[in-house]
Coordinates of C-alpha atoms in Angstrom, one line a residue:
M6 CA 53.9 178.5 1.4
F7 CA 56.0 177.9 -1.3
A8 CA 58.4 180.2 -0.1
T9 CA 59.1 178.3 2.8
Y10 CA 58.3 175.1 1.3
L11 CA 61.3 175.3 -1.1
I12 CA 63.7 176.6 1.7
G13 CA 62.7 173.5 3.7
L14 CA 63.5 170.9 0.3
R15 CA 66.8 173.1 -1.0
E16 CA 68.4 173.4 2.9
G17 CA 66.8 169.6 3.5
L18 CA 68.1 168.0 0.7
E19 CA 72.0 169.8 1.1
A20 CA 71.9 168.2 4.6
T21 CA 70.3 164.7 3.4
L22 CA 73.4 164.4 0.8
V23 CA 75.7 164.9 3.0
V24 CA 74.3 162.4 5.7
S25 CA 74.2 160.3 2.7
I26 CA 77.5 160.6 1.7
L27 CA 79.2 160.0 5.5
V28 CA 77.1 157.7 5.8
A29 CA 77.9 155.3 2.4
F30 CA 81.6 156.2 2.9
L31 CA 81.0 154.1 6.4
V32 CA 79.7 151.6 4.6
K33 CA 81.8 151.2 2.0
S34 CA 84.4 151.1 4.5
Q35 CA 83.0 148.6 6.7
R36 CA 82.8 150.7 9.6
R37 CA 79.2 150.4 10.2
D38 CA 80.4 150.4 14.4
R39 CA 80.7 154.4 13.8
L40 CA 76.9 154.8 12.2
P41 CA 75.5 155.7 15.9
Q42 CA 77.8 158.5 16.1
V43 CA 77.0 160.2 13.2
W44 CA 73.3 159.7 13.6
A45 CA 74.1 161.2 17.2
G46 CA 76.2 164.0 15.4
V47 CA 73.2 164.2 13.0
G48 CA 70.7 164.0 16.0
L49 CA 72.1 166.6 18.2
A50 CA 72.0 169.5 15.1
V51 CA 68.7 169.1 14.3
V52 CA 67.6 170.1 18.3
L53 CA 70.0 173.2 17.9
S54 CA 68.4 174.0 14.8
V55 CA 65.3 173.8 16.1
L56 CA 66.1 175.4 19.3
F57 CA 67.7 178.4 17.6
G58 CA 64.3 178.9 15.7
W59 CA 62.8 179.0 18.9
L60 CA 65.0 181.3 20.5
I61 CA 64.9 183.7 17.6
E62 CA 60.7 183.7 17.7
Y63 CA 61.1 183.9 21.3
T64 CA 63.0 187.1 21.2
S65 CA 60.7 188.2 18.9
T66 CA 57.7 188.1 20.6
S67 CA 58.5 187.6 24.0
L68 CA 61.6 189.7 25.0
L69 CA 61.1 192.9 22.8
A70 CA 58.4 195.0 24.7
R71 CA 58.2 197.8 22.0
S72 CA 56.8 197.8 18.7
E73 CA 60.4 199.9 17.0
D74 CA 62.5 197.2 18.6
R75 CA 60.6 194.2 17.2
E76 CA 60.8 195.9 14.0
L77 CA 64.5 196.4 14.0
F78 CA 65.2 192.7 15.3
E79 CA 63.2 191.4 12.2
A80 CA 65.2 194.1 9.9
V81 CA 68.1 192.3 11.3
T82 CA 67.2 188.9 11.3
S83 CA 65.9 189.8 7.6
V84 CA 69.2 191.3 6.1
A85 CA 71.4 188.2 8.0
A86 CA 68.7 185.9 6.1
V87 CA 70.1 187.6 2.8
V88 CA 73.4 187.5 3.6
F89 CA 73.3 183.6 4.4
V90 CA 70.9 182.6 1.0
T91 CA 73.4 184.5 -1.3
W92 CA 76.4 182.8 0.4
M93 CA 74.9 179.6 0.6
I94 CA 73.5 179.5 -3.3
F95 CA 77.0 180.2 -4.4
W96 CA 79.5 178.0 -2.2
M97 CA 77.0 175.1 -3.0
R98 CA 77.5 175.9 -6.8
K99 CA 81.3 176.6 -6.0
A100 CA 81.7 173.4 -3.6
A101 CA 79.0 170.9 -5.3
R102 CA 82.0 168.7 -7.1
T103 CA 84.2 168.3 -4.2
I104 CA 81.8 168.1 -1.2
A105 CA 81.8 164.6 -1.1
G106 CA 85.7 164.3 -1.7
E107 CA 86.6 166.4 1.2
L108 CA 83.3 165.1 3.4
R109 CA 85.1 161.8 3.1
G110 CA 88.6 163.1 3.6
K111 CA 87.5 164.4 7.0
L112 CA 85.7 161.8 8.1
T113 CA 88.7 159.6 7.9
E114 CA 90.5 162.1 9.8
A115 CA 88.1 161.7 12.1
L116 CA 87.9 157.4 12.5
A117 CA 91.5 158.0 13.2
V118 CA 90.8 160.2 16.2
G119 CA 88.2 158.6 17.3
S120 CA 84.2 158.5 18.1
L121 CA 83.3 161.7 19.5
A122 CA 85.5 163.2 16.5
V123 CA 82.9 161.1 14.2
A124 CA 80.3 163.0 16.0
G125 CA 82.1 166.0 16.3
M126 CA 82.4 166.3 12.3
S127 CA 78.8 164.8 11.4
F128 CA 77.2 167.7 13.7
L129 CA 79.3 170.4 12.1
A130 CA 78.5 169.2 8.4
V131 CA 74.7 168.9 9.4
I132 CA 74.0 172.5 11.9
R133 CA 75.3 175.0 9.1
E134 CA 72.2 173.5 7.4
G135 CA 70.0 173.8 10.1
L136 CA 71.0 177.3 11.7
E137 CA 70.7 178.5 8.1
T138 CA 66.9 177.1 7.8
A139 CA 66.3 178.2 10.5
L140 CA 67.0 181.9 9.9
I141 CA 66.2 181.8 6.7
F142 CA 62.4 180.7 7.6
Y143 CA 62.0 182.8 9.7
S144 CA 62.5 185.9 8.0
A145 CA 60.4 184.1 4.9
A146 CA 57.8 183.4 7.3
Q147 CA 57.3 186.9 9.0
G148 CA 54.3 188.9 9.1
A149 CA 52.5 184.9 9.5
A150 CA 51.8 185.7 13.1
G151 CA 49.2 182.5 14.2
D152 CA 49.3 180.8 10.8
S153 CA 50.6 177.4 10.9
G154 CA 51.2 177.1 6.8
P155 CA 55.0 178.4 6.8
L156 CA 55.5 175.8 9.5
L157 CA 53.8 173.2 7.8
A158 CA 55.2 174.0 4.2
L159 CA 58.7 174.0 5.8
I160 CA 57.8 170.4 7.9
G161 CA 56.6 169.6 4.2
G162 CA 59.8 170.8 2.1
I163 CA 62.2 168.8 4.7
V164 CA 60.2 165.6 4.5
T165 CA 60.5 165.6 0.7
A166 CA 64.0 166.2 0.6
V167 CA 64.8 163.5 3.2
A168 CA 62.7 161.1 0.8
I169 CA 64.7 162.3 -2.2
G170 CA 68.0 161.4 -0.9
V171 CA 66.9 157.9 0.9
L172 CA 66.0 157.4 -2.9
L173 CA 69.0 158.8 -4.1
Y174 CA 71.1 156.6 -1.2
A175 CA 69.2 153.4 -2.3
S176 CA 69.6 154.2 -6.0
A177 CA 65.9 154.8 -6.8
L178 CA 66.2 157.9 -8.1
R179 CA 68.5 159.4 -10.4
I180 CA 68.3 163.2 -10.7
N181 CA 70.4 166.1 -12.0
L182 CA 71.4 168.0 -9.1
S183 CA 73.8 170.4 -11.0
K184 CA 70.5 171.4 -12.5
F185 CA 67.9 171.2 -9.5
F186 CA 70.4 173.5 -7.7
T187 CA 70.4 175.8 -10.4
W188 CA 67.0 176.4 -10.7
T189 CA 66.4 176.4 -6.8
G190 CA 68.9 178.8 -6.5
A191 CA 67.1 181.4 -8.9
L192 CA 64.0 180.9 -6.9
L193 CA 65.8 181.6 -3.3
I194 CA 67.5 184.3 -5.1
L195 CA 64.0 185.8 -5.6
V196 CA 62.6 184.8 -2.5
A197 CA 65.7 186.6 -0.5
A198 CA 65.2 189.6 -3.1
G199 CA 61.8 189.9 -1.1
I200 CA 63.4 189.3 2.5
L201 CA 65.5 192.0 2.1
K202 CA 62.7 194.2 0.7
Y203 CA 60.9 193.2 3.9
G204 CA 64.0 194.0 6.4
V205 CA 63.7 197.4 4.6
H206 CA 60.3 197.8 5.3
D207 CA 61.0 197.2 8.8
F208 CA 63.7 199.4 8.8
Q209 CA 61.4 201.8 7.9
E210 CA 58.8 201.4 10.3
A211 CA 61.8 201.3 13.2
G212 CA 62.6 204.6 12.0
V213 CA 66.2 204.0 11.2
L214 CA 65.3 204.5 7.2
P215 CA 63.2 207.0 6.1
G216 CA 60.4 207.2 2.9
L217 CA 57.8 205.2 4.6
N218 CA 54.9 206.8 2.8
D219 CA 57.0 207.4 -0.4
L220 CA 55.3 204.9 -2.7
A221 CA 57.1 203.6 -5.7
F222 CA 53.6 203.3 -7.4
D223 CA 50.3 201.9 -6.9
I224 CA 48.8 199.4 -9.1
T225 CA 45.7 198.0 -6.4
S226 CA 43.5 198.0 -9.1
V227 CA 45.6 195.6 -10.9
L228 CA 47.0 193.6 -8.1
D229 CA 44.1 193.5 -5.5
P230 CA 45.6 192.4 -2.3
S231 CA 42.6 190.1 -1.6
T232 CA 43.5 187.6 -4.2
W233 CA 44.9 184.7 -4.3
Y234 CA 47.1 185.5 -6.9
A235 CA 48.3 188.4 -5.1
A236 CA 48.8 186.9 -2.4
L237 CA 50.9 184.0 -3.5
L238 CA 53.3 186.7 -5.0
A239 CA 53.7 188.3 -1.7
G240 CA 54.0 185.1 0.2
M241 CA 57.1 183.9 -2.7
F242 CA 58.3 187.0 -3.2
N243 CA 57.2 189.4 -1.1
I244 CA 56.0 191.6 -4.4
T245 CA 53.1 193.9 -2.9
A246 CA 51.0 196.5 -4.5
T247 CA 52.5 199.8 -2.9
P248 CA 56.2 199.3 -1.9
S249 CA 57.9 202.3 -1.1
V250 CA 61.0 203.3 -3.7
L251 CA 63.3 202.5 -0.7
E252 CA 62.1 199.2 -1.1
M253 CA 62.2 199.0 -5.1
V254 CA 65.6 200.2 -4.8
A255 CA 66.9 197.2 -2.7
W256 CA 64.9 194.2 -4.6
V257 CA 65.8 195.7 -7.9
A258 CA 69.6 196.4 -6.4
Y259 CA 69.9 193.1 -4.9
A260 CA 68.1 190.7 -7.1
V261 CA 69.1 191.8 -10.8
P262 CA 73.1 191.7 -10.3
V263 CA 72.8 188.3 -8.0
L264 CA 70.6 186.7 -10.5
F265 CA 73.4 187.5 -13.5
L266 CA 76.1 186.6 -11.3
F267 CA 74.4 183.1 -10.2
L268 CA 73.5 181.9 -13.6
R269 CA 76.2 183.0 -16.0
K270 CA 78.3 180.2 -17.1
P271 CA 80.7 180.9 -15.2
S272 CA 84.8 180.8 -16.7
P273 CA 86.8 177.3 -16.5
A274 CA 89.2 177.8 -13.7
G275 CA 92.7 176.1 -14.6
K276 CA 92.0 175.7 -18.5
P277 CA 95.4 174.8 -20.5
T278 CA 95.8 177.7 -22.6
A279 CA 96.3 176.6 -26.8
P280 CA 99.8 175.3 -27.3
A281 CA 101.8 177.8 -29.2
A282 CA 102.3 176.1 -32.9
T283 CA 104.3 172.4 -32.2
P284 CA 102.8 170.9 -29.1
T285 CA 105.6 169.8 -27.2
P286 CA 105.8 165.5 -27.0
P287 CA 105.3 164.0 -23.6
T288 CA 108.2 162.5 -22.8
T289 CA 110.2 165.8 -22.8
A290 CA 107.5 167.4 -20.1
P291 CA 109.9 168.5 -17.1
A292 CA 109.9 166.7 -14.2
G293 CA 107.1 167.2 -11.9
E294 CA 104.7 169.2 -14.2
A295 CA 101.5 168.2 -14.3
T296 CA 100.5 166.8 -17.7
P297 CA 96.5 166.9 -18.6
A298 CA 96.4 163.4 -18.1
G299 CA 97.1 164.1 -14.5
E300 CA 95.4 167.1 -14.2
A301 CA 92.3 164.7 -15.2
A302 CA 93.4 162.2 -12.5
Q303 CA 92.9 164.4 -9.7
D304 CA 89.3 165.5 -10.9
T305 CA 88.0 162.5 -10.7
D306 CA 85.7 163.0 -7.8
A307 CA 84.9 166.2 -8.9
A308 CA 83.4 164.4 -12.3
P309 CA 82.6 160.7 -11.8
A310 CA 83.8 158.5 -14.9
G311 CA 80.9 158.4 -17.3
E312 CA 78.8 161.3 -15.7
P313 CA 78.6 164.3 -17.7
A314 CA 81.1 167.0 -16.4
G315 CA 79.1 169.6 -14.4
S316 CA 76.0 167.6 -14.1
D317 CA 75.8 166.2 -11.3
I318 CA 77.0 166.5 -7.1
D319 CA 79.1 162.9 -6.6
R320 CA 76.0 161.3 -5.4
P321 CA 76.1 159.1 -2.2
A322 CA 73.7 156.1 -4.2
S323 CA 76.6 155.2 -6.1
A324 CA 79.0 154.8 -3.0
P325 CA 77.7 151.2 -1.4
Q326 CA 77.8 150.0 -5.4
R327 CA 81.7 150.8 -5.9
A328 CA 84.1 147.7 -5.7

């Protein structure tokens, strides 16, 4: 259940931050009259996300009669969920510094168009998180049919995310969001590796991939499936005592390189090279060429003054307090 709680917390906090940025911008801009349109767009995104999750579950349990078809459907959704998880964590790491400025720019354009544009902009900003959550939750909760635990864990994660977002907006809580998204991203990579392993197993049961009975190892004597810790590992990262060779190859082939790429420190993009011998005086710089000061000025939205670079996303909590 921890895996589904983590999914709800991570995706919920991303959506909450987006909504907080939009609300803070409207409040600061004295455009509270547009808040109902924002909430209407958010509400519609939530409803459609729930319907999407229901449709996936209904397709698997009611529309597909043969067990092979269900296994194949679950395998395909597992691979799709892994793709979404991978894209989402790398996108957030790259866009965290500029997401606030981009959202404000899009909302400014929507305000100039009208109410429907504002509602549509907020809808699009939230629906991506909602559809991802539904797909990833379905894939992570496979094998828990009839058990309400994963659903309750997901709801608990979303509620926690909303509470954190409200406290951030009200300046009652300060957390290092950069570290938060780094740690949760690393955990989600392990969760995604388990989902991919489950998808490979479904492909094998559907007869698409061979080797269902070719076990990589059997550590049942050490990792007894009836114990609580075995159930915890299986529920979180799909680590089991008797995986097939192909399942383990998929798990390792995904987890190791993706974790390495995610955790390595990215090289600073656009960093100026060291000057050769004597630096050129500022007064003689060619016209139109960006100076280091100008570059810093362009980056103020990415890293607000007074905050360490790369520490936090532009927090919506600070928006109402600025002059």
